[in-house]
PDB file of C-alpha atoms in Angstrom:
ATOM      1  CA  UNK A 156       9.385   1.167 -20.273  1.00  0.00           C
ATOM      2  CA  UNK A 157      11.805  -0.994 -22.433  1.00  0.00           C
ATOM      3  CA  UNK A 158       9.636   0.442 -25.544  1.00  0.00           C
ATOM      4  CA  UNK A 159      10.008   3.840 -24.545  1.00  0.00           C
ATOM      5  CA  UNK A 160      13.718   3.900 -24.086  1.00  0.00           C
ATOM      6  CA  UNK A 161      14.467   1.752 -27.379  1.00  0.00           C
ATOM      7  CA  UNK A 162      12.282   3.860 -29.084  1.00  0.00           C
ATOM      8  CA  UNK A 163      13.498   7.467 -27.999  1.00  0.00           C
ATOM      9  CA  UNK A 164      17.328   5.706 -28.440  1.00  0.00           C
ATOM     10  CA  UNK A 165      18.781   6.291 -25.310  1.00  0.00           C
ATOM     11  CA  UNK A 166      20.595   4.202 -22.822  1.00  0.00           C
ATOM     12  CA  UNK A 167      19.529   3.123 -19.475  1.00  0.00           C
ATOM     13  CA  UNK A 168      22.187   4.961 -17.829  1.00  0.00           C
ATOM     14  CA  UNK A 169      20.989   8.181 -19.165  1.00  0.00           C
ATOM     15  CA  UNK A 170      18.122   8.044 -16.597  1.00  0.00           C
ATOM     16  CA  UNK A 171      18.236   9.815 -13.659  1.00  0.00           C
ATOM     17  CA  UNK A 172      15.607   7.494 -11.636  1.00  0.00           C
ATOM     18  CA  UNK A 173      11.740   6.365 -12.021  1.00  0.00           C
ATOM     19  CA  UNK A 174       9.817   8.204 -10.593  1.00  0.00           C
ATOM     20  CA  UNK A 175       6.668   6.514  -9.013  1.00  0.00           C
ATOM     21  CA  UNK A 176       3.365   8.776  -8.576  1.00  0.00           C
ATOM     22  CA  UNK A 177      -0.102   7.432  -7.771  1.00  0.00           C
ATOM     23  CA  UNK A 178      -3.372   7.682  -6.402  1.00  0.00           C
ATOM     24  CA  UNK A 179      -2.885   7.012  -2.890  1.00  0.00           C
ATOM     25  CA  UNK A 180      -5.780   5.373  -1.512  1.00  0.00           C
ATOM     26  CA  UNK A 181      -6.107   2.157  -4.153  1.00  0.00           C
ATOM     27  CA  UNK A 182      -5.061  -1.389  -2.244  1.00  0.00           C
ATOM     28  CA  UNK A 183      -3.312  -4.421  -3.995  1.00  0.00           C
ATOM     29  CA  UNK A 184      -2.687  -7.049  -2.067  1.00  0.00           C
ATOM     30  CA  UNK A 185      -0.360  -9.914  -3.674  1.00  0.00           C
ATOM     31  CA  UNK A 186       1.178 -13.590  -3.060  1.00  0.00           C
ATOM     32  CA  UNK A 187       5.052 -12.804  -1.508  1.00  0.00           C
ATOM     33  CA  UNK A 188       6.048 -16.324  -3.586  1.00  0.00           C
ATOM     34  CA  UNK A 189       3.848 -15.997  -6.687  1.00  0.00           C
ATOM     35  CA  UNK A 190       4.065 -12.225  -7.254  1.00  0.00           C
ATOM     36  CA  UNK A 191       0.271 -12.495  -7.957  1.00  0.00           C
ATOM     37  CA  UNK A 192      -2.805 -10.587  -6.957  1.00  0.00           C
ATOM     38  CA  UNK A 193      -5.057 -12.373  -4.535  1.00  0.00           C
ATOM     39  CA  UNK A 194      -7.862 -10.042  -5.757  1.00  0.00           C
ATOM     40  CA  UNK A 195      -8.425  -7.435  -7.961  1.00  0.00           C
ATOM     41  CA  UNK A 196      -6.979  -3.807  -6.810  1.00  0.00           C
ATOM     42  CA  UNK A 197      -9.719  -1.763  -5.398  1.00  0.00           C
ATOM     43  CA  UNK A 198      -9.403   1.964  -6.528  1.00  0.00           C
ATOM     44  CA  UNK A 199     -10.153   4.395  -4.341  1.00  0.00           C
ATOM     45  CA  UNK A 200     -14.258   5.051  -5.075  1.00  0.00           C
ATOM     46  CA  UNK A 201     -14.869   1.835  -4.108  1.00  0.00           C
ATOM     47  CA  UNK A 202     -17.088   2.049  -1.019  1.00  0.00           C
ATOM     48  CA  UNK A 203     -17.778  -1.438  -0.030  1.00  0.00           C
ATOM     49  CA  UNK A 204     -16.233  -0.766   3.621  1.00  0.00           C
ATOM     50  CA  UNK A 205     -18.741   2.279   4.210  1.00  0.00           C
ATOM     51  CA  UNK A 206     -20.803  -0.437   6.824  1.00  0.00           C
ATOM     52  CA  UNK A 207     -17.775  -0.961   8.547  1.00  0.00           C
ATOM     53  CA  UNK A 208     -17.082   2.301   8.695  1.00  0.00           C
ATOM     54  CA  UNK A 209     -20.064   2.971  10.023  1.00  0.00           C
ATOM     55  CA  UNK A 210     -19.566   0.565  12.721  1.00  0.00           C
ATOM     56  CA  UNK A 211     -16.356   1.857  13.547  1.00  0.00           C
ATOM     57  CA  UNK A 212     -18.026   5.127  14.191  1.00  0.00           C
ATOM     58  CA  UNK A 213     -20.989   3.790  16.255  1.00  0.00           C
ATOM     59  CA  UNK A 214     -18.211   2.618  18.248  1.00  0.00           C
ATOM     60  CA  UNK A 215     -17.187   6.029  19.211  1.00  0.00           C
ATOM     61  CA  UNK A 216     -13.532   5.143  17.110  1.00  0.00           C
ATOM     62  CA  UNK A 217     -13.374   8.448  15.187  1.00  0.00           C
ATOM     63  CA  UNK A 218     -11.744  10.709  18.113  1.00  0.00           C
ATOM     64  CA  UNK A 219      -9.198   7.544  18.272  1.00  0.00           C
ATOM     65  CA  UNK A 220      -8.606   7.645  14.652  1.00  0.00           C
ATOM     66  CA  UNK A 221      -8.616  11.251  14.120  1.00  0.00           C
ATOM     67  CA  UNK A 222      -6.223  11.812  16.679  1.00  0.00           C
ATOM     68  CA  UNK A 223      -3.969   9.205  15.281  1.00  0.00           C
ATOM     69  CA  UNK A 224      -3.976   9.714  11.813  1.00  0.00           C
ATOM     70  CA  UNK A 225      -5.659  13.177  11.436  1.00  0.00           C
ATOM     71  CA  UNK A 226      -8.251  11.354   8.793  1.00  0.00           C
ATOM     72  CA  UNK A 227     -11.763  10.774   9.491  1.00  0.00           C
ATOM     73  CA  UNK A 228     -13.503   7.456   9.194  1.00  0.00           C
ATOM     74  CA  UNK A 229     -14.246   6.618   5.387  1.00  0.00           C
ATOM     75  CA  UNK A 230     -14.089   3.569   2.901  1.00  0.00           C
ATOM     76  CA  UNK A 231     -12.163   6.087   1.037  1.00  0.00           C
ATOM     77  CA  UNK A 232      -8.976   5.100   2.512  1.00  0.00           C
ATOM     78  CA  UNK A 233      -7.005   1.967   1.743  1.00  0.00           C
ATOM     79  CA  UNK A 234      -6.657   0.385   5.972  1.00  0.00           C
ATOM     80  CA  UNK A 235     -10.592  -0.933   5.847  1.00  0.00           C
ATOM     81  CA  UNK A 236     -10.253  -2.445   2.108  1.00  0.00           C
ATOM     82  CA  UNK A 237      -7.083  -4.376   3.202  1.00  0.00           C
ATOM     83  CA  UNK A 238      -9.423  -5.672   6.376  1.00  0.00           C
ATOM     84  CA  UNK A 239     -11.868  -6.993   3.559  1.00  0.00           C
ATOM     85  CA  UNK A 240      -9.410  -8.154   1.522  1.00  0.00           C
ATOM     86  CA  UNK A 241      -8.127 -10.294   4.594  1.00  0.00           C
ATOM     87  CA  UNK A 242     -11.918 -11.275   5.504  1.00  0.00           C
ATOM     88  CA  UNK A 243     -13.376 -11.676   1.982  1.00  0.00           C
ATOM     89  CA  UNK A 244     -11.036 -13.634   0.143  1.00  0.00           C
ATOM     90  CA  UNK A 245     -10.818 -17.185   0.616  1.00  0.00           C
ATOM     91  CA  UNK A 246      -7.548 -18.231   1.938  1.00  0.00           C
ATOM     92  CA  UNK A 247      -6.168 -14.296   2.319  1.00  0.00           C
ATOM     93  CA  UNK A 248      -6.237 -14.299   6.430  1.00  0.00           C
ATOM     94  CA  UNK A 249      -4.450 -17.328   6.235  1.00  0.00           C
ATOM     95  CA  UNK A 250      -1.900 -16.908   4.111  1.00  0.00           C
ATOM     96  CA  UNK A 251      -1.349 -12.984   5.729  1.00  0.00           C
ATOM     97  CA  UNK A 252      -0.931 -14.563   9.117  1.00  0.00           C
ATOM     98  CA  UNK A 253       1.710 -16.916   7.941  1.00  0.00           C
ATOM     99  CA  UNK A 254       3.591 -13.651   6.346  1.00  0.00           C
ATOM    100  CA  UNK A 255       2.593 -14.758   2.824  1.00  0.00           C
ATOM    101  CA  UNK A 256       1.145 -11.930   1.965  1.00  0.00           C
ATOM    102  CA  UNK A 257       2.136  -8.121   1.015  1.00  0.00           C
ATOM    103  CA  UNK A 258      -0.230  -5.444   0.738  1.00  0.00           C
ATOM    104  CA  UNK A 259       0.317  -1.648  -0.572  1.00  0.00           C
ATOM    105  CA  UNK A 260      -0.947   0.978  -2.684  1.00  0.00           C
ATOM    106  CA  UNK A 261       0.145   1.345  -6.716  1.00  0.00           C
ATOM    107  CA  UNK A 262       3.682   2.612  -5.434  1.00  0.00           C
ATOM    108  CA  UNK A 263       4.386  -0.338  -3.760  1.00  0.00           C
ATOM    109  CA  UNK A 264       3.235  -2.801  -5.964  1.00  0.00           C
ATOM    110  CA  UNK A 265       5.018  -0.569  -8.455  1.00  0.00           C
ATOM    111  CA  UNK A 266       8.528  -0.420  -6.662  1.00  0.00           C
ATOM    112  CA  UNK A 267       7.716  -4.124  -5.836  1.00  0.00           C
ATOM    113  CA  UNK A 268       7.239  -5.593  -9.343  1.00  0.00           C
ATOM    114  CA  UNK A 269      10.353  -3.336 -10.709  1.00  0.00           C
ATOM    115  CA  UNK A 270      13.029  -4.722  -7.913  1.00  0.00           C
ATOM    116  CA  UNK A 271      11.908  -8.139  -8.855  1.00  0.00           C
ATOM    117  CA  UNK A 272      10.184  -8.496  -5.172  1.00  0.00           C
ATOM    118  CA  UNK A 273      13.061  -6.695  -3.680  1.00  0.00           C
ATOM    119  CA  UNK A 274      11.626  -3.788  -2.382  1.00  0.00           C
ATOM    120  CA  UNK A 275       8.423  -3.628  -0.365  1.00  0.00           C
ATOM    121  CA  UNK A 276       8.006   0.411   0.500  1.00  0.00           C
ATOM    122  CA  UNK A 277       6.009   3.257   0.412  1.00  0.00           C
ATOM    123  CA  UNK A 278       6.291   6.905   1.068  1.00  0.00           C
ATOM    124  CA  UNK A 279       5.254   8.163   4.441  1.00  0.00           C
ATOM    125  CA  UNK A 280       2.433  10.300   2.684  1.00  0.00           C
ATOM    126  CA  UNK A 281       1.334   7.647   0.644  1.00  0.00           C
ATOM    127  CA  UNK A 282       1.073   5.300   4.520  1.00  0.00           C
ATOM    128  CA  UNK A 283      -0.693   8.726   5.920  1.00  0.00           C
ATOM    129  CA  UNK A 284      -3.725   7.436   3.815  1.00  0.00           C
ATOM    130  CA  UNK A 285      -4.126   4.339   5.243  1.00  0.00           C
ATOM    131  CA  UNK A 286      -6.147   4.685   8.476  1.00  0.00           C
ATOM    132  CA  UNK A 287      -3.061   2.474   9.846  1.00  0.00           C
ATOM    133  CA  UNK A 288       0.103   4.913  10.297  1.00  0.00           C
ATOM    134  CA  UNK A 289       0.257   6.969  13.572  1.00  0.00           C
ATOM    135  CA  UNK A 290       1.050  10.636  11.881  1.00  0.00           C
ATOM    136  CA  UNK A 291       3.017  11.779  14.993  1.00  0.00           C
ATOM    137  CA  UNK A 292       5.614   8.890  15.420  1.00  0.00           C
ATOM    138  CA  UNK A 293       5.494   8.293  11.454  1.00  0.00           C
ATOM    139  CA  UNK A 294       5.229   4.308  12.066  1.00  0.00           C
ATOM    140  CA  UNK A 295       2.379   1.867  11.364  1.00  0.00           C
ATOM    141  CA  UNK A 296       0.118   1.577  14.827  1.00  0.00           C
ATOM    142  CA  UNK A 297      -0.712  -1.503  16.925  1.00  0.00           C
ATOM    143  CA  UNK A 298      -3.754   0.068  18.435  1.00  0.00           C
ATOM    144  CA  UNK A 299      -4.884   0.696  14.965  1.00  0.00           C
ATOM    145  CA  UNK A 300      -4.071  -2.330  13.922  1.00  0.00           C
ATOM    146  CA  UNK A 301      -5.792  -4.225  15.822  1.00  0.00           C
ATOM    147  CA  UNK A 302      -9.170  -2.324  15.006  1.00  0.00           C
ATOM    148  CA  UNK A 303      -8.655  -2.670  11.444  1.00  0.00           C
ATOM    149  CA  UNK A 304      -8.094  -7.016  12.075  1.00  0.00           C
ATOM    150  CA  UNK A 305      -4.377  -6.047   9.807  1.00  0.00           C
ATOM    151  CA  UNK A 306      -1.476  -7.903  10.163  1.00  0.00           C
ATOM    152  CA  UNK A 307       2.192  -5.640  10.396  1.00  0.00           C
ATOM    153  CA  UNK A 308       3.650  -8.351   8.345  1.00  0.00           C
ATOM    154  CA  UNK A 309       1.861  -7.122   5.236  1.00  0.00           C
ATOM    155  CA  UNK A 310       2.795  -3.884   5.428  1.00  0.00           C
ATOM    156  CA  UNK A 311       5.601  -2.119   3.439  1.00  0.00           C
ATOM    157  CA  UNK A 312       8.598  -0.343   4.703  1.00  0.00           C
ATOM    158  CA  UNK A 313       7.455   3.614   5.348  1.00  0.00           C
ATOM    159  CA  UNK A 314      10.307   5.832   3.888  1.00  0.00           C
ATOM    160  CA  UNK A 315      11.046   9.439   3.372  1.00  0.00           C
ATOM    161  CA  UNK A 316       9.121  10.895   0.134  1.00  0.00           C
ATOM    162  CA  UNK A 317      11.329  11.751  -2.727  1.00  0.00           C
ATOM    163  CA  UNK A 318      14.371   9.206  -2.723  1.00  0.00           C
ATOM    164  CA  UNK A 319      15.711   6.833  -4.138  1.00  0.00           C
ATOM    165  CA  UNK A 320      14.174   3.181  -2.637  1.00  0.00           C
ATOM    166  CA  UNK A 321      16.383   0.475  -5.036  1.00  0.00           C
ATOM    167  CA  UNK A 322      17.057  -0.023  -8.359  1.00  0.00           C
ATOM    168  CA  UNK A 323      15.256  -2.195 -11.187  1.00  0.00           C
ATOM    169  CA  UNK A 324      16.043  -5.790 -12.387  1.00  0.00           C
ATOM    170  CA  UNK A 325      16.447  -5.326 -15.785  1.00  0.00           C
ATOM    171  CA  UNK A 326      19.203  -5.998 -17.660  1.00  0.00           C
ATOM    172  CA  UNK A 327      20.697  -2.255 -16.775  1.00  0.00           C
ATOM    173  CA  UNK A 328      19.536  -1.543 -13.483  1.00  0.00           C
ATOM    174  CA  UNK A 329      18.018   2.166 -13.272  1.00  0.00           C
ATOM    175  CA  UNK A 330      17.186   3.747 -10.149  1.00  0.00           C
ATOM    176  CA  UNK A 331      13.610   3.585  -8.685  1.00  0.00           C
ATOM    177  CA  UNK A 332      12.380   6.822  -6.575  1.00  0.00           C
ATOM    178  CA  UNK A 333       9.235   7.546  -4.563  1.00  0.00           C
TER     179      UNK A 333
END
C-alpha cells in the first residue's frame, strides 16, 4: 500500500478510505498478543469438515440451521473450520477459552492487521456465512454456538456493510471501510 501511494505520488490524505473486499467463507484464526496465525487460513474449497457436516445432518440439525441462518449444512462455510481449528490445533481450545484467540474471515484479519490489532469486525454479510450468526436478530447465536464447540470470545464485532470501521496505523492514518 505504502508502494502504491509513493509510487502514484499522492498523499495519504487524498484517500477517501480502504476498502476491504473478500471471499467470505476463508477462516484465519490468530494469537490476540502475537498477531500470528495459529494455522494456516483455510480458503473456502477446503472440505475437511464435510464428516462433520455430515454428522450434523444425521443429527436432524439442518431445519435448526436453516432456519437460523438460511444456509444449509456444508464445509463450505467458515463456523465448522473454526470448530477444527479449535479441535485440531494443539493448544488452540486452550488458548480460545482463555480469550487468546481471534478468529475471522480475510476482512477481519484485514481490518485487524491495518488498526494495529485495534479493530476486530466484520460486515454482517460477511458473519451471514458463518453457520454462527442468527440472520433474523443479526447477532452471533448461543444455540449455534454451542453445536459448532465456538467460543463468542473469538468472534469479531458484526457491523453494518459499507462504513467506515477505524482508521490505519501508519504514519498518516487513512480510513479503513468494509
Amino acid at each position: 500500500m505504502a508502494e502504491v501511494i509513493a509510487r502514484q505520488n499522492i498523499s495519504p490524505r487524498q484517500i477517501a478510505a480502504i476498502g476491504i473486499t473478500n471471499q467470505r467463507e476463508t477462516t484465519i484464526v490468530w494469537d490476540r498478543e502475537t498477531g500470528k496465525p495459529v494455522y494456516n487460513a483455510i480458503v473456502w474449497q477446503d472440505r475437511r469438515t464435510a464428516a462433520y457436516c455430515d454428522e450434523l445432518r444425521a443429527q436432524g440439525m439442518s431445519p435448526l440451521i436453516r432456519q437460523k441462518t438460511g444456509l444449509v449444512i456444508d464445509a463450505y462455510f467458515s463456523g465448522t473450520k473454526l470448530k477444527w481449528i479449535l479441535d485440531n490445533v494443539p493448544g488452540a481450545r486452550a488458548a480460545a477459552d482463555k480469550g487468546r484467540l481471534a478468529f475471522g474471515t480475510v476482512d477481519t484479519w484485514l481490518s485487524w492487521k491495518l488498526s494495529g490489532g485495534k479493530l476486530h469486525v466484520t460486515d454482517v454479510s460477511n458473519a451471514s456465512r458463518t453457520l454462527l450468526l442468527n440472520i433474523h436478530t443479526g447477532q452471533w447465536d448461543d444455540e449455534l454456538l454451542r453445536l459448532l464447540d465456538s467460543p463468542r470470545s473469538v468472534l469479531p464485532e458484526v457491523k453494518s456493510s459499507s462504513e467506515i470501521y477505524g482508521m490505519t496505523t501508519t504514519a498518516e492514518p487513512m480510513p479503513i471501510a468494509v
